[in-house]
């Protein structure tokens, strides 16, 4: 049975990764609609002071923290006075909390493959799943989509490109987990801003600092996805995400660079029509779309002043300048094990870059090495979550042998 959120019932939301960029935007939208939605639980991995402030502001009944030290920091930040929420500890508590009856909707906004088990648990429990955590789909697309189907979950994409595509698909084709491309659709066209180094001379990129890589021209996001946007591996992850979400073959997914980030993506139909979704680059729009679906609700995002934007530019992506984009297409075509290797090696490389241990230009080299290593091994089985997590750990160990982990 598909999860249904009645218009009259209060929608109870669990926000995984509430202290992050998507988490904060989600709480902002929820707070605008106290008559129709409330927060049941929040989770965060660090910044317990922020988590305590959030829990106090939204009245969460439960918080999930990674360990006992975080629990102590949460309680210290909470202070005396009001009774604290129930504090649960550990990764299993994330999966258990999203499966509870007290939860209708799960915002999966943990960064990285670390968010996979809890997102999968929400799908299996048949919840409305708002998926921001693209790494979960990249690492475990077939597994995740099967869990959505078998659990009867309602899957709504939060990534702005996929949310745009979802909005542009024919109404009847907005199934949670289609098994074939929507009828009449020729191609999906993902827009990409090109990030902060769209025009940079590749010879200058060796000296790039984390601050420069995280200075995205249009979007304000967490540090990992900001670096992914600079390398355009983010767009590569999104191609793989679109493949699984919309059952679309890789050769019918295009990327076009659009520096203004106003057109969030497009669907091209057999008759030549191209439908696009436009808006300001503010994640509260796709978040509100998914929280309110199928209704439209306020998000706090202002008007799109096209006269002020002035022009919308488009250009083909430069695969030589952005090798990570090419590597992602190759990984998608090579199969799921390659996608796991792509994602895990990128997570390790980006972390090393952010910590000053790896030059920016080596991110692509680490991913390429991991893909070659993976291709040279005998076949691995990825039948279940354990298989995916085991390969993910092996790739991280391989990157560790390169001196990165
Ligand atoms: P962020 O770094 O700002 O926040 C990440 C959140 O996850 C934090 O609350 C953190 O405490 C938690 N977290 C980190 N590691 C964890 C772990 N091991 N276990 C449990 N929780 C952990 O990231 P973000 O920018 O909000 O991105 C979140 C996800 O949404 C990513 O998958 C990203 O690709 C996707 N996304 C983000 C944006 C955006 O605009 N920020 C847009 C599209 C998609
Ligand atoms: Mg995106």
Tab-separated table of C-alpha atoms and ligand atoms in Angstrom:
chain	number	residue	atom	x	y	z
A	1	UNK	CA	0.000	0.000	0.000
A	2	UNK	CA	1.420	3.368	-0.969
A	3	UNK	CA	2.016	5.786	1.871
A	4	UNK	CA	-0.570	8.512	1.742
A	5	UNK	CA	-0.498	11.757	3.582
A	6	UNK	CA	-4.014	13.012	4.017
A	7	UNK	CA	-4.464	16.733	3.543
A	8	UNK	CA	-6.177	17.033	6.902
A	9	UNK	CA	-3.867	14.883	8.973
A	10	UNK	CA	-0.788	16.339	10.569
A	11	UNK	CA	2.282	15.144	8.660
A	12	UNK	CA	4.952	14.032	11.155
A	13	UNK	CA	8.429	14.441	9.778
A	14	UNK	CA	11.807	12.942	10.684
A	15	UNK	CA	14.700	15.092	9.484
A	16	UNK	CA	17.921	13.088	9.130
A	17	UNK	CA	20.917	15.422	8.980
A	18	UNK	CA	18.940	18.324	10.415
A	19	UNK	CA	21.966	20.519	11.153
A	20	UNK	CA	23.135	20.490	7.538
A	21	UNK	CA	22.258	22.849	4.738
A	22	UNK	CA	19.243	20.800	3.549
A	23	UNK	CA	18.179	20.042	7.126
A	24	UNK	CA	18.078	23.734	8.058
A	25	UNK	CA	16.086	24.599	4.926
A	26	UNK	CA	13.669	21.762	5.689
A	27	UNK	CA	13.014	23.014	9.218
A	28	UNK	CA	12.473	26.496	7.811
A	29	UNK	CA	9.722	25.226	5.478
A	30	UNK	CA	8.113	23.021	8.159
A	31	UNK	CA	7.942	25.977	10.579
A	32	UNK	CA	5.871	27.885	7.989
A	33	UNK	CA	3.108	25.239	8.130
A	34	UNK	CA	2.351	24.440	11.782
A	35	UNK	CA	-1.218	23.549	10.819
A	36	UNK	CA	-0.225	20.676	8.545
A	37	UNK	CA	3.188	19.339	9.575
A	38	UNK	CA	5.329	18.854	12.656
A	39	UNK	CA	8.736	17.422	13.505
A	40	UNK	CA	8.827	14.037	15.202
A	41	UNK	CA	12.594	13.466	15.249
A	42	UNK	CA	15.887	15.098	14.285
A	43	UNK	CA	19.351	13.637	13.786
A	44	UNK	CA	22.852	15.054	13.454
A	45	UNK	CA	26.405	13.761	13.580
A	46	UNK	CA	28.139	16.794	15.057
A	47	UNK	CA	27.207	20.340	16.145
A	48	UNK	CA	25.139	19.199	19.119
A	49	UNK	CA	24.563	22.831	20.147
A	50	UNK	CA	22.735	23.459	16.857
A	51	UNK	CA	20.805	20.225	17.260
A	52	UNK	CA	19.700	21.199	20.772
A	53	UNK	CA	18.569	24.631	19.575
A	54	UNK	CA	16.661	23.052	16.682
A	55	UNK	CA	14.985	20.461	18.919
A	56	UNK	CA	13.910	23.162	21.357
A	57	UNK	CA	12.544	25.379	18.580
A	58	UNK	CA	10.522	22.711	16.768
A	59	UNK	CA	9.522	20.594	19.767
A	60	UNK	CA	11.026	17.330	18.445
A	61	UNK	CA	10.065	14.318	20.566
A	62	UNK	CA	13.233	12.401	19.661
A	63	UNK	CA	16.811	13.206	18.663
A	64	UNK	CA	19.320	10.689	17.321
A	65	UNK	CA	23.026	11.269	17.953
A	66	UNK	CA	26.067	9.162	16.965
A	67	UNK	CA	27.557	8.198	20.361
A	68	UNK	CA	27.534	8.749	24.119
A	69	UNK	CA	29.924	11.695	23.889
A	70	UNK	CA	27.511	13.439	21.529
A	71	UNK	CA	24.665	12.594	23.901
A	72	UNK	CA	26.534	14.317	26.754
A	73	UNK	CA	27.230	17.361	24.568
A	74	UNK	CA	23.576	17.507	23.557
A	75	UNK	CA	22.459	17.465	27.202
A	76	UNK	CA	25.019	20.117	28.151
A	77	UNK	CA	23.785	22.326	25.331
A	78	UNK	CA	20.163	21.722	26.321
A	79	UNK	CA	20.829	23.005	29.847
A	80	UNK	CA	18.345	22.781	32.730
A	81	UNK	CA	14.776	23.904	32.439
A	82	UNK	CA	12.546	22.123	29.940
A	83	UNK	CA	12.520	18.328	29.686
A	84	UNK	CA	14.862	17.234	26.878
A	85	UNK	CA	13.622	15.078	24.016
A	86	UNK	CA	14.277	11.352	24.091
A	87	UNK	CA	17.890	10.856	23.025
A	88	UNK	CA	18.717	7.779	20.955
A	89	UNK	CA	22.266	6.729	20.128
A	90	UNK	CA	23.826	5.090	17.071
A	91	UNK	CA	23.193	4.270	13.432
A	92	UNK	CA	20.666	1.529	14.173
A	93	UNK	CA	18.553	4.078	16.053
A	94	UNK	CA	18.294	6.100	12.822
A	95	UNK	CA	16.894	3.122	10.937
A	96	UNK	CA	14.550	2.231	13.820
A	97	UNK	CA	13.221	5.773	14.218
A	98	UNK	CA	12.272	6.240	10.556
A	99	UNK	CA	10.352	2.962	10.608
A	100	UNK	CA	8.125	3.929	13.532
A	101	UNK	CA	4.400	4.557	13.181
A	102	UNK	CA	4.938	8.022	14.663
A	103	UNK	CA	6.782	8.983	11.460
A	104	UNK	CA	4.988	9.672	8.150
A	105	UNK	CA	7.694	11.450	6.190
A	106	UNK	CA	11.482	11.167	6.200
A	107	UNK	CA	13.823	13.846	4.909
A	108	UNK	CA	16.977	11.871	4.041
A	109	UNK	CA	19.581	14.639	4.199
A	110	UNK	CA	22.632	12.928	5.651
A	111	UNK	CA	25.661	13.487	3.427
A	112	UNK	CA	27.404	10.515	1.826
A	113	UNK	CA	26.893	6.764	1.789
A	114	UNK	CA	26.545	7.001	5.590
A	115	UNK	CA	22.926	7.951	4.881
A	116	UNK	CA	22.158	4.783	2.930
A	117	UNK	CA	20.990	2.415	5.716
A	118	UNK	CA	18.505	4.896	7.190
A	119	UNK	CA	17.166	5.987	3.783
A	120	UNK	CA	16.717	2.337	2.865
A	121	UNK	CA	14.940	1.646	6.153
A	122	UNK	CA	12.491	4.481	5.423
A	123	UNK	CA	11.797	3.056	1.953
A	124	UNK	CA	11.260	-0.441	3.334
A	125	UNK	CA	8.887	0.898	5.982
A	126	UNK	CA	6.749	2.452	3.232
A	127	UNK	CA	7.186	6.065	4.276
A	128	UNK	CA	7.066	9.206	2.195
A	129	UNK	CA	10.788	9.543	1.495
A	130	UNK	CA	12.176	12.941	0.553
A	131	UNK	CA	15.543	11.980	-0.897
A	132	UNK	CA	18.328	14.569	-0.802
A	133	UNK	CA	21.035	11.989	-0.099
A	134	UNK	CA	22.011	11.239	-3.715
A	135	UNK	CA	24.980	9.095	-2.636
A	136	UNK	CA	22.479	6.494	-1.373
A	137	UNK	CA	21.081	6.055	-4.884
A	138	UNK	CA	24.499	6.069	-6.523
A	139	UNK	CA	25.780	3.354	-4.203
A	140	UNK	CA	22.633	1.238	-4.123
A	141	UNK	CA	20.239	2.296	-6.899
A	142	UNK	CA	18.699	-1.125	-7.670
A	143	UNK	CA	18.421	-2.043	-3.991
A	144	UNK	CA	16.901	1.277	-3.017
A	145	UNK	CA	14.352	1.373	-5.826
A	146	UNK	CA	13.319	-2.199	-5.074
A	147	UNK	CA	12.829	-1.252	-1.416
A	148	UNK	CA	10.610	1.659	-2.509
A	149	UNK	CA	8.484	-0.684	-4.621
A	150	UNK	CA	8.282	-3.508	-2.117
A	151	UNK	CA	7.770	-1.238	0.881
A	152	UNK	CA	5.126	0.810	-0.927
A	153	UNK	CA	7.013	4.015	-0.166
A	154	UNK	CA	6.366	7.336	-1.861
A	155	UNK	CA	9.677	8.647	-3.195
A	156	UNK	CA	10.049	12.353	-3.912
A	157	UNK	CA	13.369	13.715	-5.186
A	158	UNK	CA	14.807	16.754	-3.414
A	159	UNK	CA	17.880	17.338	-5.563
A	160	UNK	CA	16.776	20.435	-7.492
A	161	UNK	CA	17.421	18.874	-10.917
A	162	UNK	CA	15.461	15.719	-10.178
A	163	UNK	CA	12.715	17.639	-8.460
A	164	UNK	CA	12.480	19.795	-11.598
A	165	UNK	CA	12.299	16.692	-13.830
A	166	UNK	CA	9.668	15.154	-11.558
A	167	UNK	CA	7.604	18.329	-11.910
A	168	UNK	CA	7.961	18.274	-15.723
A	169	UNK	CA	7.003	14.625	-16.205
A	170	UNK	CA	3.432	13.761	-17.232
A	171	UNK	CA	1.206	13.539	-14.135
A	172	UNK	CA	0.521	9.831	-14.556
A	173	UNK	CA	4.239	9.097	-14.883
A	174	UNK	CA	5.191	10.540	-11.528
A	175	UNK	CA	5.361	7.065	-10.053
A	176	UNK	CA	7.574	6.560	-7.058
A	177	UNK	CA	9.734	3.906	-8.666
A	178	UNK	CA	9.067	3.453	-12.391
A	179	UNK	CA	10.470	0.382	-14.122
A	180	UNK	CA	10.629	2.021	-17.555
A	181	UNK	CA	10.978	5.577	-18.907
A	182	UNK	CA	7.784	7.647	-18.971
A	183	UNK	CA	5.920	7.271	-22.275
A	184	UNK	CA	6.589	10.064	-24.736
A	185	UNK	CA	9.762	11.244	-23.062
A	186	UNK	CA	12.826	11.412	-25.300
A	187	UNK	CA	15.518	12.759	-22.985
A	188	UNK	CA	16.155	14.212	-19.566
A	189	UNK	CA	18.335	17.323	-19.616
A	190	UNK	CA	20.150	18.096	-16.369
A	191	UNK	CA	21.413	21.629	-15.972
A	192	UNK	CA	24.750	22.309	-14.246
A	193	UNK	CA	26.077	25.644	-13.083
A	194	UNK	CA	29.662	24.699	-13.919
A	195	UNK	CA	30.703	25.689	-10.396
A	196	UNK	CA	33.378	28.188	-9.391
A	197	UNK	CA	35.962	26.910	-11.916
A	198	UNK	CA	33.853	26.890	-15.065
A	199	UNK	CA	36.223	29.282	-16.791
A	200	UNK	CA	39.406	28.576	-14.815
A	201	UNK	CA	42.582	27.601	-16.637
A	202	UNK	CA	43.087	23.900	-15.773
A	203	UNK	CA	46.776	24.679	-15.223
A	204	UNK	CA	45.800	26.902	-12.262
A	205	UNK	CA	43.653	24.316	-10.474
A	206	UNK	CA	46.532	22.567	-8.691
A	207	UNK	CA	46.697	25.392	-6.163
A	208	UNK	CA	42.963	25.598	-5.438
A	209	UNK	CA	42.083	25.853	-1.716
A	210	UNK	CA	38.997	24.344	-0.008
A	211	UNK	CA	37.633	27.875	0.492
A	212	UNK	CA	37.870	28.599	-3.239
A	213	UNK	CA	36.304	25.252	-4.150
A	214	UNK	CA	33.434	25.796	-1.697
A	215	UNK	CA	32.652	29.307	-2.973
A	216	UNK	CA	29.806	28.274	-5.253
A	217	UNK	CA	28.573	31.128	-7.451
A	218	UNK	CA	24.813	30.443	-6.970
A	219	UNK	CA	24.065	27.877	-4.270
A	220	UNK	CA	24.909	27.807	-0.575
A	221	UNK	CA	25.477	24.139	0.363
A	222	UNK	CA	27.427	21.772	2.601
A	223	UNK	CA	31.175	21.529	1.968
A	224	UNK	CA	31.219	18.061	0.402
A	225	UNK	CA	28.596	18.802	-2.254
A	226	UNK	CA	30.238	22.197	-2.866
A	227	UNK	CA	33.507	20.484	-3.800
A	228	UNK	CA	31.549	17.965	-5.885
A	229	UNK	CA	29.980	20.896	-7.734
A	230	UNK	CA	33.423	22.378	-8.409
A	231	UNK	CA	34.716	19.108	-9.910
A	232	UNK	CA	31.294	18.458	-11.515
A	233	UNK	CA	31.344	14.995	-9.969
A	234	UNK	CA	28.105	16.222	-8.412
A	235	UNK	CA	26.534	16.342	-11.871
A	236	UNK	CA	27.906	12.873	-12.521
A	237	UNK	CA	26.279	11.574	-9.335
A	238	UNK	CA	23.080	13.264	-10.490
A	239	UNK	CA	23.192	11.499	-13.880
A	240	UNK	CA	23.355	8.182	-12.021
A	241	UNK	CA	20.608	9.382	-9.660
A	242	UNK	CA	18.380	10.290	-12.641
A	243	UNK	CA	19.039	6.907	-14.221
A	244	UNK	CA	17.639	5.094	-11.180
A	245	UNK	CA	14.874	7.529	-10.222
A	246	UNK	CA	13.359	7.734	-13.696
A	247	UNK	CA	14.443	4.363	-15.175
A	248	UNK	CA	16.191	6.303	-17.942
A	249	UNK	CA	19.019	4.781	-20.025
A	250	UNK	CA	22.339	6.664	-19.738
A	251	UNK	CA	22.340	7.719	-23.401
A	252	UNK	CA	19.038	9.567	-22.872
A	253	UNK	CA	20.398	11.730	-20.044
A	254	UNK	CA	22.113	14.938	-21.147
A	255	UNK	CA	24.030	17.538	-19.171
A	256	UNK	CA	24.016	21.169	-20.210
A	257	UNK	CA	25.940	23.914	-18.438
A	258	UNK	CA	23.715	26.817	-17.421
A	259	UNK	CA	25.655	29.282	-15.274
A	260	UNK	CA	22.672	31.256	-13.928
A	261	UNK	CA	21.083	28.209	-12.164
A	262	UNK	CA	17.564	29.436	-12.917
A	263	UNK	CA	16.429	26.562	-15.158
A	264	UNK	CA	16.721	23.620	-12.770
A	265	UNK	CA	16.377	20.888	-15.438
A	266	UNK	CA	14.230	19.863	-18.395
A	267	UNK	CA	12.264	17.003	-19.933
A	268	UNK	CA	12.295	16.664	-23.707
A	269	UNK	CA	9.338	14.896	-25.314
A	270	UNK	CA	9.014	12.917	-28.559
A	271	UNK	CA	7.146	15.778	-30.219
A	272	UNK	CA	10.069	18.159	-29.641
A	273	UNK	CA	8.500	19.957	-26.685
A	274	UNK	CA	10.871	20.748	-23.855
A	275	UNK	CA	9.384	21.428	-20.414
A	276	UNK	CA	11.538	23.196	-17.852
A	277	UNK	CA	11.126	24.159	-14.219
A	278	UNK	CA	12.521	27.559	-13.253
A	279	UNK	CA	13.040	29.251	-9.931
A	280	UNK	CA	15.531	30.946	-7.704
A	281	UNK	CA	18.437	28.758	-6.607
A	282	UNK	CA	16.967	28.059	-3.159
A	283	UNK	CA	16.449	24.473	-1.968
A	284	UNK	CA	13.336	25.467	-0.031
A	285	UNK	CA	11.399	25.295	-3.332
A	286	UNK	CA	11.970	21.568	-4.017
A	287	UNK	CA	11.668	20.840	-0.281
A	288	UNK	CA	8.274	22.585	-0.072
A	289	UNK	CA	7.158	20.873	-3.279
A	290	UNK	CA	7.881	17.464	-1.749
A	291	UNK	CA	6.466	18.274	1.699
A	292	UNK	CA	3.252	19.603	0.212
A	293	UNK	CA	2.887	17.142	-2.688
A	294	UNK	CA	0.509	16.994	-4.471
A	295	UNK	CA	-0.455	20.463	-3.265
A	296	UNK	CA	1.674	23.580	-3.605
A	297	UNK	CA	2.606	25.281	-0.358
A	298	UNK	CA	4.622	28.371	0.566
A	299	UNK	CA	8.395	27.977	0.877
A	300	UNK	CA	9.570	31.457	1.778
A	301	UNK	CA	11.294	31.754	-1.614
A	302	UNK	CA	10.720	35.103	-3.306
A	303	UNK	CA	9.689	35.957	-6.839
A	304	UNK	CA	11.844	35.056	-9.799
A	305	UNK	CA	12.611	38.375	-11.484
A	306	UNK	CA	13.558	37.257	-14.995
A	307	UNK	CA	14.071	40.819	-16.191
A	308	UNK	CA	16.697	41.205	-13.497
A	309	UNK	CA	18.298	37.850	-14.357
A	310	UNK	CA	18.436	39.289	-17.883
A	311	UNK	CA	19.735	36.289	-19.773
A	312	UNK	CA	19.907	32.536	-19.584
A	313	UNK	CA	23.040	30.965	-21.090
A	314	UNK	CA	23.641	27.350	-22.039
A	315	UNK	CA	26.754	25.539	-23.210
A	316	UNK	CA	27.963	21.973	-23.629
A	317	UNK	CA	29.985	20.555	-20.709
A	318	UNK	CA	33.736	20.301	-21.237
A	319	UNK	CA	34.644	16.710	-20.377
A	320	UNK	CA	38.378	17.457	-20.640
A	321	UNK	CA	38.141	20.262	-18.104
A	322	UNK	CA	35.852	18.196	-15.857
A	323	UNK	CA	37.182	14.608	-15.937
A	324	UNK	CA	34.960	13.637	-12.984
A	325	UNK	CA	31.871	14.037	-15.155
A	326	UNK	CA	33.304	11.654	-17.734
A	327	UNK	CA	34.266	9.173	-15.001
A	328	UNK	CA	30.700	9.170	-13.648
A	329	UNK	CA	29.203	8.361	-17.070
A	330	UNK	CA	31.783	5.566	-17.420
A	331	UNK	CA	30.927	4.204	-13.974
A	332	UNK	CA	27.209	4.205	-14.743
A	333	UNK	CA	27.805	2.239	-17.929
A	334	UNK	CA	30.205	-0.160	-16.181
A	335	UNK	CA	27.660	-1.256	-13.571
A	336	UNK	CA	26.770	-0.867	-9.959
A	337	UNK	CA	30.089	-1.931	-8.447
A	338	UNK	CA	31.756	0.852	-10.432
A	339	UNK	CA	29.204	3.341	-9.093
A	340	UNK	CA	30.014	2.263	-5.533
A	341	UNK	CA	33.730	2.691	-6.285
A	342	UNK	CA	33.130	6.117	-7.850
A	343	UNK	CA	31.184	7.365	-4.866
A	344	UNK	CA	33.348	5.922	-2.091
A	345	UNK	CA	36.649	7.019	-3.653
A	346	UNK	CA	35.240	10.496	-4.199
A	347	UNK	CA	34.092	10.760	-0.573
A	348	UNK	CA	37.572	9.810	0.640
A	349	UNK	CA	39.326	12.129	-1.829
A	350	UNK	CA	37.077	15.119	-1.084
A	351	UNK	CA	37.565	14.641	2.652
A	352	UNK	CA	41.345	14.556	2.144
A	353	UNK	CA	41.171	17.683	-0.021
A	354	UNK	CA	39.051	19.535	2.565
A	355	UNK	CA	41.581	18.587	5.245
A	356	UNK	CA	44.493	19.861	3.155
A	357	UNK	CA	45.963	16.397	2.506
A	358	UNK	CA	45.261	16.137	-1.234
A	359	UNK	CA	45.604	18.636	-4.076
A	360	UNK	CA	42.336	19.515	-5.780
A	361	UNK	CA	43.381	18.054	-9.149
A	362	UNK	CA	44.071	14.680	-7.527
A	363	UNK	CA	40.413	14.085	-6.696
A	364	UNK	CA	39.790	12.928	-10.281
A	365	UNK	CA	43.008	10.876	-10.270
A	366	UNK	CA	41.978	9.016	-7.109
A	367	UNK	CA	38.544	8.233	-8.571
A	368	UNK	CA	40.062	7.038	-11.842
A	369	UNK	CA	42.492	4.794	-9.957
A	370	UNK	CA	39.664	3.338	-7.858
A	371	UNK	CA	37.582	2.627	-10.970
A	372	UNK	CA	40.540	0.872	-12.626
A	373	UNK	CA	41.158	-1.125	-9.456
A	374	UNK	CA	37.500	-2.127	-9.309
A	375	UNK	CA	37.409	-3.087	-13.015
A	376	UNK	CA	40.423	-5.345	-12.560
A	377	UNK	CA	38.890	-7.416	-9.776
A	378	UNK	CA	36.794	-10.534	-10.073
A	379	UNK	CA	33.098	-9.806	-9.867
A	380	UNK	CA	31.588	-8.769	-6.558
A	381	UNK	CA	28.077	-9.527	-5.371
A	382	UNK	CA	25.902	-6.566	-4.455
A	383	UNK	CA	22.703	-8.417	-3.708
A	384	UNK	CA	21.963	-6.629	-0.455
A	385	UNK	CA	22.938	-3.754	1.807
A	386	UNK	CA	25.764	-5.746	3.388
A	387	UNK	CA	27.289	-6.386	-0.048
A	388	UNK	CA	27.169	-2.681	-0.922
A	389	UNK	CA	28.623	-1.614	2.421
A	390	UNK	CA	31.382	-4.249	2.182
A	391	UNK	CA	32.470	-2.978	-1.242
A	392	UNK	CA	32.192	0.625	-0.051
A	393	UNK	CA	34.548	-0.241	2.835
A	394	UNK	CA	36.975	-2.021	0.505
A	395	UNK	CA	37.182	1.007	-1.778
A	396	UNK	CA	37.836	3.238	1.218
A	397	UNK	CA	40.594	0.843	2.315
A	398	UNK	CA	42.086	0.989	-1.189
A	399	UNK	CA	42.056	4.788	-1.033
A	400	UNK	CA	43.615	4.430	2.414
A	401	UNK	CA	46.486	2.489	0.848
A	402	UNK	CA	47.028	5.502	-1.388
A	403	UNK	CA	47.646	7.381	1.844
A	404	UNK	CA	44.292	9.155	1.926
A	405	UNK	CA	42.009	7.585	4.478
B	1	LIG	P1	25.801	19.153	5.144
B	1	LIG	O1	27.219	18.736	5.244
B	1	LIG	O2	25.459	20.602	5.239
B	1	LIG	O3	24.937	18.371	6.255
B	1	LIG	C1	25.059	16.987	6.426
B	1	LIG	C2	24.224	16.512	7.615
B	1	LIG	O4	24.453	15.093	7.768
B	1	LIG	C3	24.591	17.145	8.951
B	1	LIG	O5	23.435	17.276	9.753
B	1	LIG	C4	25.535	16.114	9.584
B	1	LIG	O6	25.551	16.178	11.011
B	1	LIG	C5	24.940	14.818	9.094
B	1	LIG	N1	25.946	13.751	8.959
B	1	LIG	C6	27.179	13.865	8.409
B	1	LIG	N2	27.818	12.684	8.464
B	1	LIG	C7	26.984	11.813	9.069
B	1	LIG	C8	27.087	10.429	9.424
B	1	LIG	N3	28.200	9.704	9.202
B	1	LIG	N4	26.016	9.838	10.036
B	1	LIG	C9	24.911	10.552	10.313
B	1	LIG	N5	24.757	11.854	9.984
B	1	LIG	C10	25.783	12.489	9.379
B	1	LIG	O7	25.253	18.552	3.769
B	1	LIG	P2	24.084	19.128	2.807
B	1	LIG	O8	24.645	20.121	1.876
B	1	LIG	O9	22.888	19.483	3.614
B	1	LIG	O10	23.776	17.828	1.939
B	1	LIG	C11	23.049	16.724	2.454
B	1	LIG	C12	22.707	15.782	1.312
B	1	LIG	O11	21.831	16.452	0.409
B	1	LIG	C13	23.922	15.344	0.474
B	1	LIG	O12	23.751	14.025	0.042
B	1	LIG	C14	23.880	16.290	-0.707
B	1	LIG	O13	24.466	15.730	-1.874
B	1	LIG	C15	22.381	16.464	-0.896
B	1	LIG	N6	22.000	17.713	-1.562
B	1	LIG	C16	22.310	18.903	-0.981
B	1	LIG	C17	21.960	20.090	-1.615
B	1	LIG	C18	22.252	21.432	-0.984
B	1	LIG	O14	21.839	22.450	-1.520
B	1	LIG	N7	22.938	21.495	0.135
B	1	LIG	C19	21.307	20.047	-2.860
B	1	LIG	C20	21.012	18.807	-3.416
B	1	LIG	C21	21.349	17.644	-2.762
B	2	LIG	MG1	21.543	19.104	-7.615
